[in-house]
mmCIF file with all atom_site columns, C-alpha atoms in Angstrom:
data_model
loop_
_atom_site.group_PDB
_atom_site.id
_atom_site.type_symbol
_atom_site.label_atom_id
_atom_site.label_alt_id
_atom_site.label_comp_id
_atom_site.label_asym_id
_atom_site.label_entity_id
_atom_site.label_seq_id
_atom_site.pdbx_PDB_ins_code
_atom_site.Cartn_x
_atom_site.Cartn_y
_atom_site.Cartn_z
_atom_site.occupancy
_atom_site.B_iso_or_equiv
_atom_site.pdbx_formal_charge
_atom_site.auth_seq_id
_atom_site.auth_comp_id
_atom_site.auth_asym_id
_atom_site.auth_atom_id
_atom_site.pdbx_PDB_model_num
ATOM 1   C CA . PHE A 1 1   ? 78.572  -14.535 -214.948 1.00 0.00 ? 187 PHE A CA 1
ATOM 2   C CA . GLU A 1 2   ? 77.184  -11.365 -213.513 1.00 0.00 ? 188 GLU A CA 1
ATOM 3   C CA . LYS A 1 3   ? 76.511  -8.947  -216.366 1.00 0.00 ? 189 LYS A CA 1
ATOM 4   C CA . VAL A 1 4   ? 75.829  -6.246  -213.769 1.00 0.00 ? 190 VAL A CA 1
ATOM 5   C CA . LEU A 1 5   ? 79.583  -6.053  -213.041 1.00 0.00 ? 191 LEU A CA 1
ATOM 6   C CA . ALA A 1 6   ? 80.247  -4.304  -216.335 1.00 0.00 ? 192 ALA A CA 1
ATOM 7   C CA . GLU A 1 7   ? 77.389  -1.895  -215.672 1.00 0.00 ? 193 GLU A CA 1
ATOM 8   C CA . LYS A 1 8   ? 78.817  -1.000  -212.247 1.00 0.00 ? 194 LYS A CA 1
ATOM 9   C CA . GLY A 1 9   ? 82.113  -0.084  -213.874 1.00 0.00 ? 195 GLY A CA 1
ATOM 10  C CA . THR A 1 10  ? 84.161  -2.832  -212.204 1.00 0.00 ? 196 THR A CA 1
ATOM 11  C CA . PRO A 1 11  ? 84.626  -5.423  -214.960 1.00 0.00 ? 197 PRO A CA 1
ATOM 12  C CA . ASN A 1 12  ? 88.041  -6.576  -213.719 1.00 0.00 ? 198 ASN A CA 1
ATOM 13  C CA . THR A 1 13  ? 87.347  -7.653  -210.123 1.00 0.00 ? 199 THR A CA 1
ATOM 14  C CA . PHE A 1 14  ? 84.600  -9.153  -208.015 1.00 0.00 ? 200 PHE A CA 1
ATOM 15  C CA . THR A 1 15  ? 84.559  -9.503  -204.215 1.00 0.00 ? 201 THR A CA 1
ATOM 16  C CA . ASP A 1 16  ? 82.762  -12.491 -202.739 1.00 0.00 ? 202 ASP A CA 1
ATOM 17  C CA . SER A 1 17  ? 80.664  -11.078 -199.890 1.00 0.00 ? 203 SER A CA 1
ATOM 18  C CA . ARG A 1 18  ? 80.739  -14.439 -198.064 1.00 0.00 ? 204 ARG A CA 1
ATOM 19  C CA . ASP A 1 19  ? 84.446  -14.298 -197.248 1.00 0.00 ? 205 ASP A CA 1
ATOM 20  C CA . GLY A 1 20  ? 85.773  -11.028 -198.689 1.00 0.00 ? 206 GLY A CA 1
ATOM 21  C CA . MET A 1 21  ? 87.929  -12.847 -201.277 1.00 0.00 ? 207 MET A CA 1
ATOM 22  C CA . ALA A 1 22  ? 88.526  -10.749 -204.409 1.00 0.00 ? 208 ALA A CA 1
ATOM 23  C CA . TYR A 1 23  ? 88.639  -12.439 -207.817 1.00 0.00 ? 209 TYR A CA 1
ATOM 24  C CA . LYS A 1 24  ? 89.847  -11.119 -211.138 1.00 0.00 ? 210 LYS A CA 1
ATOM 25  C CA . THR A 1 25  ? 87.242  -11.313 -213.891 1.00 0.00 ? 211 THR A CA 1
ATOM 26  C CA . VAL A 1 26  ? 87.391  -11.345 -217.671 1.00 0.00 ? 212 VAL A CA 1
ATOM 27  C CA . GLN A 1 27  ? 84.692  -10.807 -220.276 1.00 0.00 ? 213 GLN A CA 1
ATOM 28  C CA . ILE A 1 28  ? 84.726  -13.268 -223.175 1.00 0.00 ? 214 ILE A CA 1
ATOM 29  C CA . GLY A 1 29  ? 81.900  -12.786 -225.615 1.00 0.00 ? 215 GLY A CA 1
ATOM 30  C CA . ASP A 1 30  ? 78.733  -11.955 -223.688 1.00 0.00 ? 216 ASP A CA 1
ATOM 31  C CA . LEU A 1 31  ? 79.844  -13.687 -220.479 1.00 0.00 ? 217 LEU A CA 1
ATOM 32  C CA . ILE A 1 32  ? 81.923  -12.526 -217.550 1.00 0.00 ? 218 ILE A CA 1
ATOM 33  C CA . TRP A 1 33  ? 84.068  -15.303 -216.063 1.00 0.00 ? 219 TRP A CA 1
ATOM 34  C CA . MET A 1 34  ? 86.088  -15.407 -212.890 1.00 0.00 ? 220 MET A CA 1
ATOM 35  C CA . ALA A 1 35  ? 89.715  -15.402 -214.060 1.00 0.00 ? 221 ALA A CA 1
ATOM 36  C CA . GLU A 1 36  ? 90.751  -17.356 -210.965 1.00 0.00 ? 222 GLU A CA 1
ATOM 37  C CA . ASN A 1 37  ? 89.670  -20.644 -209.418 1.00 0.00 ? 223 ASN A CA 1
ATOM 38  C CA . LEU A 1 38  ? 87.094  -20.329 -206.679 1.00 0.00 ? 224 LEU A CA 1
ATOM 39  C CA . ASN A 1 39  ? 88.584  -20.659 -203.185 1.00 0.00 ? 225 ASN A CA 1
ATOM 40  C CA . TYR A 1 40  ? 85.461  -20.541 -201.025 1.00 0.00 ? 226 TYR A CA 1
ATOM 41  C CA . ASN A 1 41  ? 85.394  -23.051 -198.163 1.00 0.00 ? 227 ASN A CA 1
ATOM 42  C CA . ALA A 1 42  ? 81.963  -24.597 -198.531 1.00 0.00 ? 228 ALA A CA 1
ATOM 43  C CA . GLY A 1 43  ? 82.583  -27.270 -195.891 1.00 0.00 ? 229 GLY A CA 1
ATOM 44  C CA . ASN A 1 44  ? 81.443  -30.737 -196.988 1.00 0.00 ? 230 ASN A CA 1
ATOM 45  C CA . GLY A 1 45  ? 82.343  -31.481 -200.608 1.00 0.00 ? 231 GLY A CA 1
ATOM 46  C CA . SER A 1 46  ? 85.044  -28.782 -200.668 1.00 0.00 ? 232 SER A CA 1
ATOM 47  C CA . TYR A 1 47  ? 88.761  -29.587 -200.334 1.00 0.00 ? 233 TYR A CA 1
ATOM 48  C CA . SER A 1 48  ? 92.133  -27.874 -200.070 1.00 0.00 ? 234 SER A CA 1
ATOM 49  C CA . TYR A 1 49  ? 94.694  -29.918 -201.995 1.00 0.00 ? 235 TYR A CA 1
ATOM 50  C CA . GLU A 1 50  ? 96.334  -32.263 -199.463 1.00 0.00 ? 236 GLU A CA 1
ATOM 51  C CA . ASN A 1 51  ? 94.395  -30.285 -196.807 1.00 0.00 ? 237 ASN A CA 1
ATOM 52  C CA . ASN A 1 52  ? 96.896  -27.441 -197.254 1.00 0.00 ? 238 ASN A CA 1
ATOM 53  C CA . SER A 1 53  ? 95.273  -23.995 -197.337 1.00 0.00 ? 239 SER A CA 1
ATOM 54  C CA . GLN A 1 54  ? 98.481  -22.457 -198.735 1.00 0.00 ? 240 GLN A CA 1
ATOM 55  C CA . ILE A 1 55  ? 97.999  -24.561 -201.885 1.00 0.00 ? 241 ILE A CA 1
ATOM 56  C CA . SER A 1 56  ? 94.348  -23.463 -202.058 1.00 0.00 ? 242 SER A CA 1
ATOM 57  C CA . ASN A 1 57  ? 95.391  -19.830 -201.829 1.00 0.00 ? 243 ASN A CA 1
ATOM 58  C CA . VAL A 1 58  ? 97.314  -20.322 -205.090 1.00 0.00 ? 244 VAL A CA 1
ATOM 59  C CA . TYR A 1 59  ? 95.173  -22.917 -206.920 1.00 0.00 ? 245 TYR A CA 1
ATOM 60  C CA . GLY A 1 60  ? 91.707  -22.587 -205.374 1.00 0.00 ? 246 GLY A CA 1
ATOM 61  C CA . ARG A 1 61  ? 89.716  -25.374 -203.751 1.00 0.00 ? 247 ARG A CA 1
ATOM 62  C CA . LEU A 1 62  ? 88.455  -28.615 -205.287 1.00 0.00 ? 248 LEU A CA 1
ATOM 63  C CA . TYR A 1 63  ? 84.721  -29.358 -205.172 1.00 0.00 ? 249 TYR A CA 1
ATOM 64  C CA . GLU A 1 64  ? 82.498  -32.382 -205.582 1.00 0.00 ? 250 GLU A CA 1
ATOM 65  C CA . TRP A 1 65  ? 79.896  -31.769 -208.299 1.00 0.00 ? 251 TRP A CA 1
ATOM 66  C CA . GLU A 1 66  ? 76.895  -31.386 -205.974 1.00 0.00 ? 252 GLU A CA 1
ATOM 67  C CA . THR A 1 67  ? 78.807  -28.726 -204.027 1.00 0.00 ? 253 THR A CA 1
ATOM 68  C CA . ALA A 1 68  ? 80.116  -27.127 -207.237 1.00 0.00 ? 254 ALA A CA 1
ATOM 69  C CA . LYS A 1 69  ? 76.531  -26.559 -208.410 1.00 0.00 ? 255 LYS A CA 1
ATOM 70  C CA . THR A 1 70  ? 75.799  -24.343 -205.409 1.00 0.00 ? 256 THR A CA 1
ATOM 71  C CA . VAL A 1 71  ? 79.159  -22.854 -204.398 1.00 0.00 ? 257 VAL A CA 1
ATOM 72  C CA . CYS A 1 72  ? 79.279  -19.853 -206.749 1.00 0.00 ? 258 CYS A CA 1
ATOM 73  C CA . PRO A 1 73  ? 78.479  -16.484 -205.127 1.00 0.00 ? 259 PRO A CA 1
ATOM 74  C CA . ALA A 1 74  ? 75.038  -14.905 -205.559 1.00 0.00 ? 260 ALA A CA 1
ATOM 75  C CA . GLY A 1 75  ? 74.557  -13.745 -209.148 1.00 0.00 ? 261 GLY A CA 1
ATOM 76  C CA . TRP A 1 76  ? 77.101  -16.252 -210.470 1.00 0.00 ? 262 TRP A CA 1
ATOM 77  C CA . ARG A 1 77  ? 76.795  -19.896 -211.515 1.00 0.00 ? 263 ARG A CA 1
ATOM 78  C CA . LEU A 1 78  ? 78.722  -22.898 -212.744 1.00 0.00 ? 264 LEU A CA 1
ATOM 79  C CA . PRO A 1 79  ? 79.207  -22.755 -216.541 1.00 0.00 ? 265 PRO A CA 1
ATOM 80  C CA . THR A 1 80  ? 77.482  -25.244 -218.814 1.00 0.00 ? 266 THR A CA 1
ATOM 81  C CA . ASP A 1 81  ? 79.129  -27.706 -221.181 1.00 0.00 ? 267 ASP A CA 1
ATOM 82  C CA . GLU A 1 82  ? 78.158  -25.408 -224.075 1.00 0.00 ? 268 GLU A CA 1
ATOM 83  C CA . GLU A 1 83  ? 79.845  -22.401 -222.452 1.00 0.00 ? 269 GLU A CA 1
ATOM 84  C CA . TRP A 1 84  ? 83.125  -24.262 -221.856 1.00 0.00 ? 270 TRP A CA 1
ATOM 85  C CA . ASN A 1 85  ? 82.949  -25.640 -225.408 1.00 0.00 ? 271 ASN A CA 1
ATOM 86  C CA . TYR A 1 86  ? 82.510  -22.077 -226.734 1.00 0.00 ? 272 TYR A CA 1
ATOM 87  C CA . LEU A 1 87  ? 85.784  -21.079 -225.023 1.00 0.00 ? 273 LEU A CA 1
ATOM 88  C CA . VAL A 1 88  ? 87.667  -24.094 -226.350 1.00 0.00 ? 274 VAL A CA 1
ATOM 89  C CA . THR A 1 89  ? 86.396  -23.481 -229.889 1.00 0.00 ? 275 THR A CA 1
ATOM 90  C CA . LYS A 1 90  ? 87.058  -19.726 -229.759 1.00 0.00 ? 276 LYS A CA 1
ATOM 91  C CA . TYR A 1 91  ? 90.676  -20.239 -228.724 1.00 0.00 ? 277 TYR A CA 1
ATOM 92  C CA . GLY A 1 92  ? 91.738  -22.944 -231.183 1.00 0.00 ? 278 GLY A CA 1
ATOM 93  C CA . GLY A 1 93  ? 89.963  -26.212 -230.407 1.00 0.00 ? 279 GLY A CA 1
ATOM 94  C CA . TYR A 1 94  ? 90.733  -29.139 -228.151 1.00 0.00 ? 280 TYR A CA 1
ATOM 95  C CA . SER A 1 95  ? 94.281  -29.652 -229.448 1.00 0.00 ? 281 SER A CA 1
ATOM 96  C CA . PHE A 1 96  ? 95.506  -26.073 -229.012 1.00 0.00 ? 282 PHE A CA 1
ATOM 97  C CA . ALA A 1 97  ? 93.193  -23.941 -226.835 1.00 0.00 ? 283 ALA A CA 1
ATOM 98  C CA . GLY A 1 98  ? 94.997  -24.832 -223.618 1.00 0.00 ? 284 GLY A CA 1
ATOM 99  C CA . ARG A 1 99  ? 97.814  -22.458 -224.540 1.00 0.00 ? 285 ARG A CA 1
ATOM 100 C CA . GLU A 1 100 ? 95.403  -19.498 -224.758 1.00 0.00 ? 286 GLU A CA 1
ATOM 101 C CA . LEU A 1 101 ? 93.170  -20.433 -221.808 1.00 0.00 ? 287 LEU A CA 1
ATOM 102 C CA . LYS A 1 102 ? 95.885  -21.295 -219.261 1.00 0.00 ? 288 LYS A CA 1
ATOM 103 C CA . GLU A 1 103 ? 98.014  -18.802 -217.332 1.00 0.00 ? 289 GLU A CA 1
ATOM 104 C CA . GLY A 1 104 ? 99.815  -16.410 -219.668 1.00 0.00 ? 290 GLY A CA 1
ATOM 105 C CA . GLY A 1 105 ? 97.433  -17.056 -222.570 1.00 0.00 ? 291 GLY A CA 1
ATOM 106 C CA . SER A 1 106 ? 95.607  -14.390 -224.560 1.00 0.00 ? 292 SER A CA 1
ATOM 107 C CA . SER A 1 107 ? 92.156  -15.163 -223.122 1.00 0.00 ? 293 SER A CA 1
ATOM 108 C CA . GLY A 1 108 ? 92.918  -13.756 -219.661 1.00 0.00 ? 294 GLY A CA 1
ATOM 109 C CA . LEU A 1 109 ? 91.154  -16.781 -218.116 1.00 0.00 ? 295 LEU A CA 1
ATOM 110 C CA . SER A 1 110 ? 94.394  -18.066 -216.485 1.00 0.00 ? 296 SER A CA 1
ATOM 111 C CA . ILE A 1 111 ? 93.334  -21.708 -216.073 1.00 0.00 ? 297 ILE A CA 1
ATOM 112 C CA . LYS A 1 112 ? 95.447  -23.400 -213.378 1.00 0.00 ? 298 LYS A CA 1
ATOM 113 C CA . LEU A 1 113 ? 96.529  -27.020 -213.144 1.00 0.00 ? 299 LEU A CA 1
ATOM 114 C CA . ALA A 1 114 ? 95.105  -27.479 -209.647 1.00 0.00 ? 300 ALA A CA 1
ATOM 115 C CA . GLY A 1 115 ? 94.989  -31.276 -209.645 1.00 0.00 ? 301 GLY A CA 1
ATOM 116 C CA . GLN A 1 116 ? 92.095  -33.462 -208.557 1.00 0.00 ? 302 GLN A CA 1
ATOM 117 C CA . HIS A 1 117 ? 90.620  -35.054 -205.453 1.00 0.00 ? 303 HIS A CA 1
ATOM 118 C CA . TYR A 1 118 ? 89.451  -38.636 -205.879 1.00 0.00 ? 304 TYR A CA 1
ATOM 119 C CA . TYR A 1 119 ? 86.827  -39.809 -203.409 1.00 0.00 ? 305 TYR A CA 1
ATOM 120 C CA . TYR A 1 120 ? 86.150  -43.514 -203.677 1.00 0.00 ? 306 TYR A CA 1
ATOM 121 C CA . SER A 1 121 ? 84.840  -44.055 -200.147 1.00 0.00 ? 307 SER A CA 1
ATOM 122 C CA . PRO A 1 122 ? 85.313  -42.420 -196.715 1.00 0.00 ? 308 PRO A CA 1
ATOM 123 C CA . GLN A 1 123 ? 88.365  -44.629 -196.201 1.00 0.00 ? 309 GLN A CA 1
ATOM 124 C CA . GLU A 1 124 ? 89.724  -44.265 -199.741 1.00 0.00 ? 310 GLU A CA 1
ATOM 125 C CA . LYS A 1 125 ? 90.579  -40.733 -200.923 1.00 0.00 ? 311 LYS A CA 1
ATOM 126 C CA . GLU A 1 126 ? 93.578  -39.212 -202.661 1.00 0.00 ? 312 GLU A CA 1
ATOM 127 C CA . PHE A 1 127 ? 94.856  -36.000 -204.247 1.00 0.00 ? 313 PHE A CA 1
ATOM 128 C CA . LYS A 1 128 ? 96.615  -36.239 -207.621 1.00 0.00 ? 314 LYS A CA 1
ATOM 129 C CA . TYR A 1 129 ? 98.071  -34.228 -210.512 1.00 0.00 ? 315 TYR A CA 1
ATOM 130 C CA . LEU A 1 130 ? 98.833  -30.821 -208.937 1.00 0.00 ? 316 LEU A CA 1
ATOM 131 C CA . GLY A 1 131 ? 100.710 -28.822 -211.595 1.00 0.00 ? 317 GLY A CA 1
ATOM 132 C CA . GLN A 1 132 ? 99.982  -31.493 -214.217 1.00 0.00 ? 318 GLN A CA 1
ATOM 133 C CA . ARG A 1 133 ? 96.233  -31.331 -214.767 1.00 0.00 ? 319 ARG A CA 1
ATOM 134 C CA . GLY A 1 134 ? 93.428  -28.901 -214.104 1.00 0.00 ? 320 GLY A CA 1
ATOM 135 C CA . SER A 1 135 ? 89.900  -30.315 -214.092 1.00 0.00 ? 321 SER A CA 1
ATOM 136 C CA . TYR A 1 136 ? 86.777  -28.146 -214.120 1.00 0.00 ? 322 TYR A CA 1
ATOM 137 C CA . TRP A 1 137 ? 83.144  -29.046 -213.535 1.00 0.00 ? 323 TRP A CA 1
ATOM 138 C CA . THR A 1 138 ? 80.287  -27.936 -215.753 1.00 0.00 ? 324 THR A CA 1
ATOM 139 C CA . LEU A 1 139 ? 76.649  -27.611 -214.743 1.00 0.00 ? 325 LEU A CA 1
ATOM 140 C CA . THR A 1 140 ? 75.820  -30.311 -217.309 1.00 0.00 ? 326 THR A CA 1
ATOM 141 C CA . GLU A 1 141 ? 74.815  -33.642 -215.796 1.00 0.00 ? 327 GLU A CA 1
ATOM 142 C CA . THR A 1 142 ? 75.036  -36.839 -217.882 1.00 0.00 ? 328 THR A CA 1
ATOM 143 C CA . GLY A 1 143 ? 73.690  -39.407 -215.453 1.00 0.00 ? 329 GLY A CA 1
ATOM 144 C CA . GLN A 1 144 ? 72.781  -40.039 -211.852 1.00 0.00 ? 330 GLN A CA 1
ATOM 145 C CA . ARG A 1 145 ? 76.449  -40.370 -210.913 1.00 0.00 ? 331 ARG A CA 1
ATOM 146 C CA . GLN A 1 146 ? 78.258  -38.452 -213.702 1.00 0.00 ? 332 GLN A CA 1
ATOM 147 C CA . ALA A 1 147 ? 78.664  -34.919 -215.047 1.00 0.00 ? 333 ALA A CA 1
ATOM 148 C CA . VAL A 1 148 ? 80.642  -33.246 -217.837 1.00 0.00 ? 334 VAL A CA 1
ATOM 149 C CA . SER A 1 149 ? 84.077  -31.895 -216.972 1.00 0.00 ? 335 SER A CA 1
ATOM 150 C CA . TYR A 1 150 ? 86.932  -30.250 -218.861 1.00 0.00 ? 336 TYR A CA 1
ATOM 151 C CA . HIS A 1 151 ? 90.556  -31.261 -218.294 1.00 0.00 ? 337 HIS A CA 1
ATOM 152 C CA . PHE A 1 152 ? 93.562  -29.078 -219.081 1.00 0.00 ? 338 PHE A CA 1
ATOM 153 C CA . PHE A 1 153 ? 97.028  -30.617 -219.317 1.00 0.00 ? 339 PHE A CA 1
ATOM 154 C CA . GLU A 1 154 ? 100.621 -29.380 -219.216 1.00 0.00 ? 340 GLU A CA 1
ATOM 155 C CA . GLN A 1 155 ? 100.582 -29.532 -223.005 1.00 0.00 ? 341 GLN A CA 1
ATOM 156 C CA . GLU A 1 156 ? 98.195  -27.371 -225.024 1.00 0.00 ? 342 GLU A CA 1
ATOM 157 C CA . SER A 1 157 ? 95.463  -30.001 -225.242 1.00 0.00 ? 343 SER A CA 1
ATOM 158 C CA . ILE A 1 158 ? 92.118  -30.064 -223.478 1.00 0.00 ? 344 ILE A CA 1
ATOM 159 C CA . ASP A 1 159 ? 89.876  -33.059 -222.922 1.00 0.00 ? 345 ASP A CA 1
ATOM 160 C CA . ARG A 1 160 ? 86.100  -32.989 -222.470 1.00 0.00 ? 346 ARG A CA 1
ATOM 161 C CA . SER A 1 161 ? 84.799  -35.887 -220.408 1.00 0.00 ? 347 SER A CA 1
ATOM 162 C CA . PRO A 1 162 ? 81.072  -36.681 -220.112 1.00 0.00 ? 348 PRO A CA 1
ATOM 163 C CA . ASP A 1 163 ? 81.392  -39.282 -217.376 1.00 0.00 ? 349 ASP A CA 1
ATOM 164 C CA . TYR A 1 164 ? 83.501  -38.320 -214.375 1.00 0.00 ? 350 TYR A CA 1
ATOM 165 C CA . VAL A 1 165 ? 81.966  -39.400 -211.084 1.00 0.00 ? 351 VAL A CA 1
ATOM 166 C CA . LYS A 1 166 ? 80.344  -36.511 -209.196 1.00 0.00 ? 352 LYS A CA 1
ATOM 167 C CA . THR A 1 167 ? 82.170  -37.329 -205.941 1.00 0.00 ? 353 THR A CA 1
ATOM 168 C CA . TYR A 1 168 ? 85.546  -36.372 -207.470 1.00 0.00 ? 354 TYR A CA 1
ATOM 169 C CA . GLY A 1 169 ? 86.885  -32.953 -206.511 1.00 0.00 ? 355 GLY A CA 1
ATOM 170 C CA . PHE A 1 170 ? 87.560  -30.582 -209.404 1.00 0.00 ? 356 PHE A CA 1
ATOM 171 C CA . SER A 1 171 ? 88.127  -26.840 -209.714 1.00 0.00 ? 357 SER A CA 1
ATOM 172 C CA . VAL A 1 172 ? 85.312  -24.340 -210.204 1.00 0.00 ? 358 VAL A CA 1
ATOM 173 C CA . ARG A 1 173 ? 85.120  -21.239 -212.364 1.00 0.00 ? 359 ARG A CA 1
ATOM 174 C CA . CYS A 1 174 ? 81.980  -19.193 -212.005 1.00 0.00 ? 360 CYS A CA 1
#
């Protein structure tokens, strides 16, 4: 959400100085959002779907919540529950906003269905739902082990969940 981008005259792209990756951006209301999923390799708590960097190059990486809180480039941050809710409300509500927020929609946000990474224990992990579901962390914590996340489906609907476990790997938009 770096307001300075618009002032520099480059409101449509941002280059992450950490790895040189360029991201499209879109202004919605007073906020500037990355219009692509973050794909920064933060090491621990950061995953390529099925450990395949080619998939990450298309869909971005999946992050555990603690990593998601700190992975955005300098000047950017993870959006709050209220900011995601603003987008959903602006584009038609939980039953219909998915059409406008996903790729090809009028918002320009281009939400991708990047799947999820479930981390139950070091011996028990799995990737699921690539192309079927896109899950996104918010900065909003709801308990010691849970945080709010937003889930986009193949259909137009969106689900807000207040209680996903922070060790799960979801996508990040800054």
